[in-house]
Structure formats: structure tokens, C-alpha cells
Coordinates of C-alpha atoms and ligand atoms in Angstrom, one line a residue:
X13 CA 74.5 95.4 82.4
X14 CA 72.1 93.2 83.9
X15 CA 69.7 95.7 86.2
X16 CA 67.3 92.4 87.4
X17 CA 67.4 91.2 91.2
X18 CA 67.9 87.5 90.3
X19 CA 66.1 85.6 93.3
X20 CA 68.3 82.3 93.2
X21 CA 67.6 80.9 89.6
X22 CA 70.9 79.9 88.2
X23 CA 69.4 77.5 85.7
X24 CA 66.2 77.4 83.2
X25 CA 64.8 74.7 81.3
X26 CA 62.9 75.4 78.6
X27 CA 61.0 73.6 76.0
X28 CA 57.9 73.5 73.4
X29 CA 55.0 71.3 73.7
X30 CA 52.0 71.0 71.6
X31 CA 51.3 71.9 67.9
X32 CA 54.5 73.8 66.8
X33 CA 54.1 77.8 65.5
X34 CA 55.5 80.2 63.5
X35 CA 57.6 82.2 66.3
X36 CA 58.9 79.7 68.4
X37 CA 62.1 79.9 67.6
X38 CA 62.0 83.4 68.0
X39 CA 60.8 82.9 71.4
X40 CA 63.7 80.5 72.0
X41 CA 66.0 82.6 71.4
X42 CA 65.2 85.6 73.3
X43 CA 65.0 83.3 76.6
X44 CA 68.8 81.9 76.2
X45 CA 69.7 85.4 75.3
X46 CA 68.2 87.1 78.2
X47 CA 68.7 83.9 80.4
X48 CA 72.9 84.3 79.3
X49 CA 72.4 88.5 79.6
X50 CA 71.6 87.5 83.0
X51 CA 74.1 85.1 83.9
X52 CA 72.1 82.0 83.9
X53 CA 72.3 79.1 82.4
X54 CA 69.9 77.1 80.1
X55 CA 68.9 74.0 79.3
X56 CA 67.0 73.1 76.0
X57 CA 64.6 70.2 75.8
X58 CA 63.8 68.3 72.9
X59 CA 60.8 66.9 72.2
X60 CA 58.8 69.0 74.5
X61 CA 57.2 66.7 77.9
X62 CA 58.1 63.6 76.3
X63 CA 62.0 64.5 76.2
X64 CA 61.7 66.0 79.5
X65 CA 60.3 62.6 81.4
X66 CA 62.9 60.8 79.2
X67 CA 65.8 63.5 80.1
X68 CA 66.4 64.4 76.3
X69 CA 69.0 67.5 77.2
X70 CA 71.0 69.9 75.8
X71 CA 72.8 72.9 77.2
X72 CA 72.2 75.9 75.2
X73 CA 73.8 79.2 74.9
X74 CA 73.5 82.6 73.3
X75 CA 75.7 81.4 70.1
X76 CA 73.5 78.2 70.0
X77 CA 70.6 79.9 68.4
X78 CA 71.6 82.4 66.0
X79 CA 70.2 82.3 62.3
X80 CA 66.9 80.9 64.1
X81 CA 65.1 84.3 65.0
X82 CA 63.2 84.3 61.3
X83 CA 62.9 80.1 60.9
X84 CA 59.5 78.4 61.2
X85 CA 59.0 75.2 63.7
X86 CA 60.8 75.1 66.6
X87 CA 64.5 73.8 66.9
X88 CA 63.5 72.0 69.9
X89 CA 60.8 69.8 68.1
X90 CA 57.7 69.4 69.9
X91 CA 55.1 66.1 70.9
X92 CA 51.8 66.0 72.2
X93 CA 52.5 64.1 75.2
X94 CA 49.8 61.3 77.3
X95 CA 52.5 60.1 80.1
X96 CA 52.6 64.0 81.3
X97 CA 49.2 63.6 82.1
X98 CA 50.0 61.6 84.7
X99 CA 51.2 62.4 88.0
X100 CA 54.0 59.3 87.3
X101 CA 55.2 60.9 84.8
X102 CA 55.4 64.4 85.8
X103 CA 57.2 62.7 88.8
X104 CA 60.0 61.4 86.7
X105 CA 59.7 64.6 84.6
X106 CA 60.9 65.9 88.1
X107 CA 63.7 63.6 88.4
X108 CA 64.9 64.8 85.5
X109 CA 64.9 68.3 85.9
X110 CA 66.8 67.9 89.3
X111 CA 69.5 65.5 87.7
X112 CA 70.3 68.3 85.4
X113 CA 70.2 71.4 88.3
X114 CA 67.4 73.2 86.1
X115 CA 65.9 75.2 89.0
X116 CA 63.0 76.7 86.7
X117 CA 61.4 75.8 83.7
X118 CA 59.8 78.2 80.9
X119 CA 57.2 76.0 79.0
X120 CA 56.2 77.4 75.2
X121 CA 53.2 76.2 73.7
X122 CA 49.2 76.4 74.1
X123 CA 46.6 75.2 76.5
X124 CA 47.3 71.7 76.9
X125 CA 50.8 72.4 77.6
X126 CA 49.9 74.7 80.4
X127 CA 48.0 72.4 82.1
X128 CA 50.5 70.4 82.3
X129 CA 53.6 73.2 83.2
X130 CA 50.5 74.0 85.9
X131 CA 50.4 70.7 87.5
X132 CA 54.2 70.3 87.8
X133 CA 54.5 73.3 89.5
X134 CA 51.6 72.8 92.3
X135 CA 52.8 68.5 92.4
X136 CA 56.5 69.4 92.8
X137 CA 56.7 73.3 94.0
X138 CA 58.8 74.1 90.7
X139 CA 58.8 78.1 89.4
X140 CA 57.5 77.9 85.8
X141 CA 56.6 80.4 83.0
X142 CA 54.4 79.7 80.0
X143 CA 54.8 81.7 76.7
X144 CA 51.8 81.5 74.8
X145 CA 52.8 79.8 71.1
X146 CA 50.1 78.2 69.3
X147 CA 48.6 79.6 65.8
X148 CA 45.0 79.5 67.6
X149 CA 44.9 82.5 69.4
X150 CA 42.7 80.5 71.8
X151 CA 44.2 81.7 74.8
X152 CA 43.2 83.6 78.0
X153 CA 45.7 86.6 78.9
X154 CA 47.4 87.6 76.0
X155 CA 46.2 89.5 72.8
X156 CA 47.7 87.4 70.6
X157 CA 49.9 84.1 70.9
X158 CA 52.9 83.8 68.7
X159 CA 52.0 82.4 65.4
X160 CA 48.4 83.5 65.1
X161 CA 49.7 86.6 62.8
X162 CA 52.1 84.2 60.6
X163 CA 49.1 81.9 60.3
X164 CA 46.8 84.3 59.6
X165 CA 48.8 86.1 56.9
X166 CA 49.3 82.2 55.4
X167 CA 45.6 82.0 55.2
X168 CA 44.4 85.4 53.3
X169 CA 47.8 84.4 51.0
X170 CA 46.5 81.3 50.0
X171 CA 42.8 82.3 50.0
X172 CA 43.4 85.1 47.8
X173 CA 45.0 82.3 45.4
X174 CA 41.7 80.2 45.6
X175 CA 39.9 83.5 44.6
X176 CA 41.7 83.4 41.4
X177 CA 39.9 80.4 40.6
X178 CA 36.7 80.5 42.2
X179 CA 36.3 83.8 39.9
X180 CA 37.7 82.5 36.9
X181 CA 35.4 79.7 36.9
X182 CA 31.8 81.5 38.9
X183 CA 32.2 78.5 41.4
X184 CA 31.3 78.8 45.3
X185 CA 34.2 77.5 47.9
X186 CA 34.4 76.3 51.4
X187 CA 37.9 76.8 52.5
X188 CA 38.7 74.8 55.9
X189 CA 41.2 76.6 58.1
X190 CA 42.7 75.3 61.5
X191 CA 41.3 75.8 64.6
X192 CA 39.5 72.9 66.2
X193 CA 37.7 74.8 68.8
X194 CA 38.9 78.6 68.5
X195 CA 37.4 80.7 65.2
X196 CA 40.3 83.4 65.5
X197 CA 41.8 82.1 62.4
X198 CA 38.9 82.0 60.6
X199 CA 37.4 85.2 61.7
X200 CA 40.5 87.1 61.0
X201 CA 41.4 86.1 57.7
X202 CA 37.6 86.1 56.8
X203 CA 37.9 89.9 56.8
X204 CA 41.3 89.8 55.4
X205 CA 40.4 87.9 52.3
X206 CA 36.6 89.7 51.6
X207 CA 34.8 85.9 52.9
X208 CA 31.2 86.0 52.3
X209 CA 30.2 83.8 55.4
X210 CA 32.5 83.1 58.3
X211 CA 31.7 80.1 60.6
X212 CA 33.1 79.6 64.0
X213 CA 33.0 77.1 67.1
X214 CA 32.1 79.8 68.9
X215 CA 29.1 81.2 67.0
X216 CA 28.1 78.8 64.2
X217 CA 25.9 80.8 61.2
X218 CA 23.2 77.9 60.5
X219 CA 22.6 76.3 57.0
X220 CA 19.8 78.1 56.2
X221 CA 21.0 81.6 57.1
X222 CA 23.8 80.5 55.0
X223 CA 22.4 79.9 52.2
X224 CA 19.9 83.2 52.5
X225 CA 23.1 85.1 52.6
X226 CA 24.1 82.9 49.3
X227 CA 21.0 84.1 47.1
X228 CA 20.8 87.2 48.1
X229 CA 24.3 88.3 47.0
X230 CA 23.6 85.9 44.0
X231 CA 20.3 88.2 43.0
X232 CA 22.7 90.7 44.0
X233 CA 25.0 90.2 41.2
X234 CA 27.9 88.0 43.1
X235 CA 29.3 85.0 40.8
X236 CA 31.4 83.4 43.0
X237 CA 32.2 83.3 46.6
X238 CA 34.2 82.4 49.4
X239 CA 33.2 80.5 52.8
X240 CA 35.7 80.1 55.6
X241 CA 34.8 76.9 57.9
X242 CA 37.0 76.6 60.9
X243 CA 38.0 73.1 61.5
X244 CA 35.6 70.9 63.8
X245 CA 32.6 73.4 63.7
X246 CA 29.2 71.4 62.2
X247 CA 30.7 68.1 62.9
X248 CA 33.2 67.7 60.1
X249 CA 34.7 71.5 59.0
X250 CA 33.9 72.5 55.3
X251 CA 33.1 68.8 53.9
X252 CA 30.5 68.2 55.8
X253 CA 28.6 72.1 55.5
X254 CA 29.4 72.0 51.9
X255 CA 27.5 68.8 51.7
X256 CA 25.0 70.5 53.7
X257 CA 24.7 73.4 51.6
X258 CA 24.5 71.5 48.0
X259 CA 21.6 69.3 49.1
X260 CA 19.4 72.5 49.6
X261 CA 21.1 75.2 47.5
X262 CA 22.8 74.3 43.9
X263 CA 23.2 77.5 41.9
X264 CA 26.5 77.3 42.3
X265 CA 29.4 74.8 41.1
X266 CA 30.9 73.9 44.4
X267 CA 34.3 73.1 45.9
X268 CA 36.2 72.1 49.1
X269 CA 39.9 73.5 49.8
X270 CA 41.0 72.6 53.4
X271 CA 44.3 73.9 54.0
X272 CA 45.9 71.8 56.9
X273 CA 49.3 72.2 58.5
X274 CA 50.1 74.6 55.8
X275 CA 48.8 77.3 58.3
X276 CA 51.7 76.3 60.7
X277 CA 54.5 76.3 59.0
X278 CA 56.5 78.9 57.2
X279 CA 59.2 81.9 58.3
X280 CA 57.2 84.0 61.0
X281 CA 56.3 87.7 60.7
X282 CA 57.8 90.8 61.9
X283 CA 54.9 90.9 64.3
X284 CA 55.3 87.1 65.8
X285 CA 58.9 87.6 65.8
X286 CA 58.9 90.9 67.8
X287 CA 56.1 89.8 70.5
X288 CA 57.9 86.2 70.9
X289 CA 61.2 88.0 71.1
X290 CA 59.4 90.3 73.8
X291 CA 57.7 87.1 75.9
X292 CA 60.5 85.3 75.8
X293 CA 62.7 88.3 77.6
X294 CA 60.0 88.8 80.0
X295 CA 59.4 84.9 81.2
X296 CA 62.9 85.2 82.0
X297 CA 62.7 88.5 83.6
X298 CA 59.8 87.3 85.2
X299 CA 61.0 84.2 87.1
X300 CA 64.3 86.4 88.1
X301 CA 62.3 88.5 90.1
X302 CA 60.1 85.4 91.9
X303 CA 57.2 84.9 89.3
X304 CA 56.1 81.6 89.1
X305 CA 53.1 79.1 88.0
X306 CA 51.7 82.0 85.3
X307 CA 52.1 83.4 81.8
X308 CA 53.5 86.1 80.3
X309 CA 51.5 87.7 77.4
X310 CA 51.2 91.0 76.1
X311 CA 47.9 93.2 76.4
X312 CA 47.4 96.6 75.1
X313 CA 50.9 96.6 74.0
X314 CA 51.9 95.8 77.9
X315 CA 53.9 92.7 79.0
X316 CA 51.1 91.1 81.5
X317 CA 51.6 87.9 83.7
X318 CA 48.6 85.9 84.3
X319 CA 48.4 83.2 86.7
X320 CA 48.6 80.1 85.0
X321 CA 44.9 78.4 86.3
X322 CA 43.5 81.2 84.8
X323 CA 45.4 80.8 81.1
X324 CA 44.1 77.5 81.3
X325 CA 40.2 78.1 82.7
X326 CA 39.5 81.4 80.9
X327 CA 38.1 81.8 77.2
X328 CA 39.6 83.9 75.3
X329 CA 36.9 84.7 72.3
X330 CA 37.1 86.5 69.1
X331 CA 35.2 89.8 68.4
X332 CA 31.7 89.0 67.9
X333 CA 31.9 92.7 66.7
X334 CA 34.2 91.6 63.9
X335 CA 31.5 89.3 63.1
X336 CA 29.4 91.6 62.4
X337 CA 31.6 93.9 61.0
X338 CA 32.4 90.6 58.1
X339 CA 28.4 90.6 57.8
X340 CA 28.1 94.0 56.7
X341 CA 30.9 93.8 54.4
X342 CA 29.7 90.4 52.2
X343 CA 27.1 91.4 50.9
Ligands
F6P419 O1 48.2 73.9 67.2 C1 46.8 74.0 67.1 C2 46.3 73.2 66.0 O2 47.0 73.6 64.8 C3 44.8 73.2 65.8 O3 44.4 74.4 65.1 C4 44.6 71.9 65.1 O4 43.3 71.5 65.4 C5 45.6 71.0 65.7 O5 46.7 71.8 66.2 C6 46.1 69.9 64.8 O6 47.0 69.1 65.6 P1 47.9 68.0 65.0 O7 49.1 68.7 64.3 O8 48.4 67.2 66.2 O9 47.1 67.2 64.0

């Protein structure tokens, strides 16, 4: 039986904005179940802020999302949207929301999509609840976002595949993973798949220390090797440092893999599944008992809520100690 004081929300929009991950549909689902456990209503947007300014609804209930808990994407589709930038459009965003009774809306996605949720909620005074989904990782008050895991795993899957080859045939790779301006990814599945070098935004190895690291496990025996080169870090990803490389440093045959929106796509894990099945229980939760304009995320195994100005303003870094930990371990 439902134990939750609701304050007065009888109806929830919710949505996902942004680059799509691994999860989502997990996350979905647990906020129509827990919205219908709790006797209120929901309505699905499609298209994320773009469907919402152009009143693409759809009223959702518990049966409407079975069989999606393990699928990758998101059932609600998802856009990158410039009119919700605007205070015009967030105005007939507004509209919208009103002409369909939605009296709070959760909003699933990364950064860019909280800044948005954030301004619609100070313009226009409406509760809403962020759930962090992006494959990133990039963001302030949560561990992990849903999707980072399933991304992860994707990467040290397919880089243990491009080991096979750079082996077989003594060659040096730079594989390009995503993250435009968060190394998680990279970091992560840079221990996970034995990488020699690791290069982040956030702390970029230069070419030279590179390729000192290069000869010296070369004198050292190693015939082939592994770089991982987050997206956007020396001004054009693995390309661009592989070209860097080569032009001072050619013992080795060399090769570019960059993986792309591979990383995003695919059945999520038993990890993103649970922790978007627990966020999404918890925004609901959440905005029953009067939360409003912050995230839910989950730190040291706790469900946390942060405010959402301070999801948006705050870094959230990776471990420089698992930086060093990778440095110890190539050589
Ligand atoms: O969702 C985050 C992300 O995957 C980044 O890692 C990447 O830089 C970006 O989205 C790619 O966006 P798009 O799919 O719009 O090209």
C-alpha cells in the first residue's frame, strides 16, 4: 500500500532529452510504476523538450511499459533541443504542460537537459525532478548516471576485440571513446581493458610524455599497445594525437579505431537497470513529498537529492587516483 504523503501531485510528465542511454527505459518504467503505485497519473513525452513545446503526448500507464526494463534507447525518443533555450519556448512548453493537467515534470537526461528542467521551474514555478541518464558520467551529485556502466562494459568489449589484432599484427592503436568533455569513459575502461596511456579532458598526458611511456615499454619488451583518447581532448580525439605521435615516434605500425554511438546503444546492465529502476522510484517519491527544482542520484549506495543549480554548476571529475593507478599498471 502506498505509505508516501502525496502533497497534491495528481499528474507527472516525464520525458528524455539529450543523447539517449543505456537505462532509460528502465528509468521510465519505474517512474509510471511508482507514479500508478501511488495513484497518479502520467504523462509520456516524446521527443524530449521539442515534443513538449509542440504538445507531443501520451498517457502512460503501468502495462504501457512492460518488456522495456532490459531495452536500450529510450521509448520516448529523445532531441537536443535550441527553442528550449529560450524563455519563448519554455513559455509555450508551459502551455502545454497546463493543457494536459501535468502538475510536475521528471526530466531524464544529462547536463544540458537540466538547465533547461532548471529554468522552467524558476520561469514558471513548476516542481521538477531530473534523473541523471547520460553515458558520461559527467555529472555533479550522483556516483554514477544511468548508462555509464553499459557504456563502459561496451568499450572494454570492443577494445578487448581490437587487442586481438593489434597483437596479432605488433601494431600500436588509438581507440577514440565518447566523451566530449568528461574522461570517465575513458578512464574507466582504460583500466578495464589493460590501456597503456589514458588521455582525458580533464588531465591531458602531453605528446612527449606519451611517447616516453611508448619506448620505454617498447625497450621493455611490449609489441603492441593500446591508447584510449576521449573524444575532443588535443583538438580532434585519437586522429589528431595519432598524427601527433607518428610524426615524432614510428617504431610502431599505427592505427585509429574511434568507436562512436556504438558506446550508447545496446541492452543495459544489471547495474544501470537497478540504479535507474531506483532513481526513477525516488524522483517520484521525491516530488510526492514537496521536492522540487533538484536531482535525485545515488551516493554511497544512498538515494541523494541535489538541488538542481548545483547538478548543473558542479564538476563531477574522475579519480585522478585511478590515473595513476592506470600509470603504474602499463608499464
Ligand atoms: O550523450 C553524451 C554524448 O554521447 C557525448 O559523449 C558525445 O560527445 C555526444 O553525446 C554526441 O552527441 P550526438 O549524438 O548528438 O552526436
Amino acid at each position: 500500500m502506498p505509505s508516501t504523503h502525496n502533497t497534491g501531485i495528481r499528474r507527472i510528465g516525464v520525458l528524455t532529452s539529450g543523447g539517449d542511454a543505456p537505462g532509460m527505459n528502465a528509468a521510465i518504467r519505474a517512474v509510471v510504476r511508482a507514479a500508478a503505485f501511488h495513484g497518479i497519473e502520467v504523462e509520456g513525452i516524446f521527443q524530449g523538450y521539442t515534443g513538449l513545446i509542440a504538445g507531443d503526448f501520451k498517457r502512460l500507464n503501468e502495462r504501457s511499459v512492460a518488456r522495456i526494463l532490459g531495452r536500450g534507447g529510450t521509448i520516448l525518443k529523445s532531441s537536443r533541443c535550441r527553442d528550449f533555450m529560450e524563455p519563448e519556448g519554455r513559455t509555450r512548453a508551459m502551455e502545454q504542460l497546463r493543457r494536459h493537467g501535468v502538475d510536475a515534470l521528471i526530466t531524464i537526461g544529462g547536463d544540458g537537459t537540466f538547465t533547461g528542467a532548471h529554468k522552467l521551474s524558476e520561469e514558471h514555478g513548476l516542481p521538477v525532478m531530473g534523473i541523471p541518464g547520460s553515458i558520461d558520467n559527467d555529472i555533479f551529485g550522483t556516483d554514477h548516471t544511468i548508462g555509464f556502466d553499459t557504456a563502459t562494459n561496451t568499450v572494454v568489449d570492443a577494445v578487448d576485440k581490437i587487442r586481438d589484432t593489434a597483437t596479432s599484427h605488433n601494431r600500436l592503436f588509438f581507440v577514440e571513446v565518447m566523451g566530449r568533455s568528461s574522461g570517465f569513459i575513458a578512464l574507466k575502461a582504460g583500466i578495464a581493458a589493460g590501456a597503456i596511456a589514458i588521455i582525458l579532458p580533464e588531465d591531458e598526458m602531453s605528446v612527449d610524455e606519451l611517447i616516453e611511456t611508448l619506448k620505454a615499454s617498447e625497450e621493455s619488451g611490449k609489441s603492441s599497445s593500446i591508447v584510449i583518447v576521449a573524444e575532443g581532448t588535443r583538438g580532434g580525439g585519437a586522429y589528431a594525437l595519432a598524427r601527433q605521435v607518428t610524426e615524432k615516434y614510428s617504431e610502431y605500425e599505427t592505427r585509429v579505431s574511434v568507436l562512436g554511438h556504438l558506446q550508447r546503444g545496446g541492452a543495459p546492465s544489471c547495474y544501470d537497470r537497478v540504479i535507474a529502476s531506483r532513481m526513477g522510484v525516488s524522483a517520484v517519491e521525491g516530488l510526492i513529498q514537496g521536492r522540487k527544482d533538484c536531482m535525485i542520484g545515488i551516493i554511497n549506495d544512498r538515494e541523494t537529492y541535489t538541488p538542481l543549480e548545483d547538478a548543473i554548476s558542479r564538476d563531477h571529475l574522475p579519480n585522478r587516483d585511478e590515473l595513476r593507478i592506470a600509470r603504474i599498471l602499463s608499464i
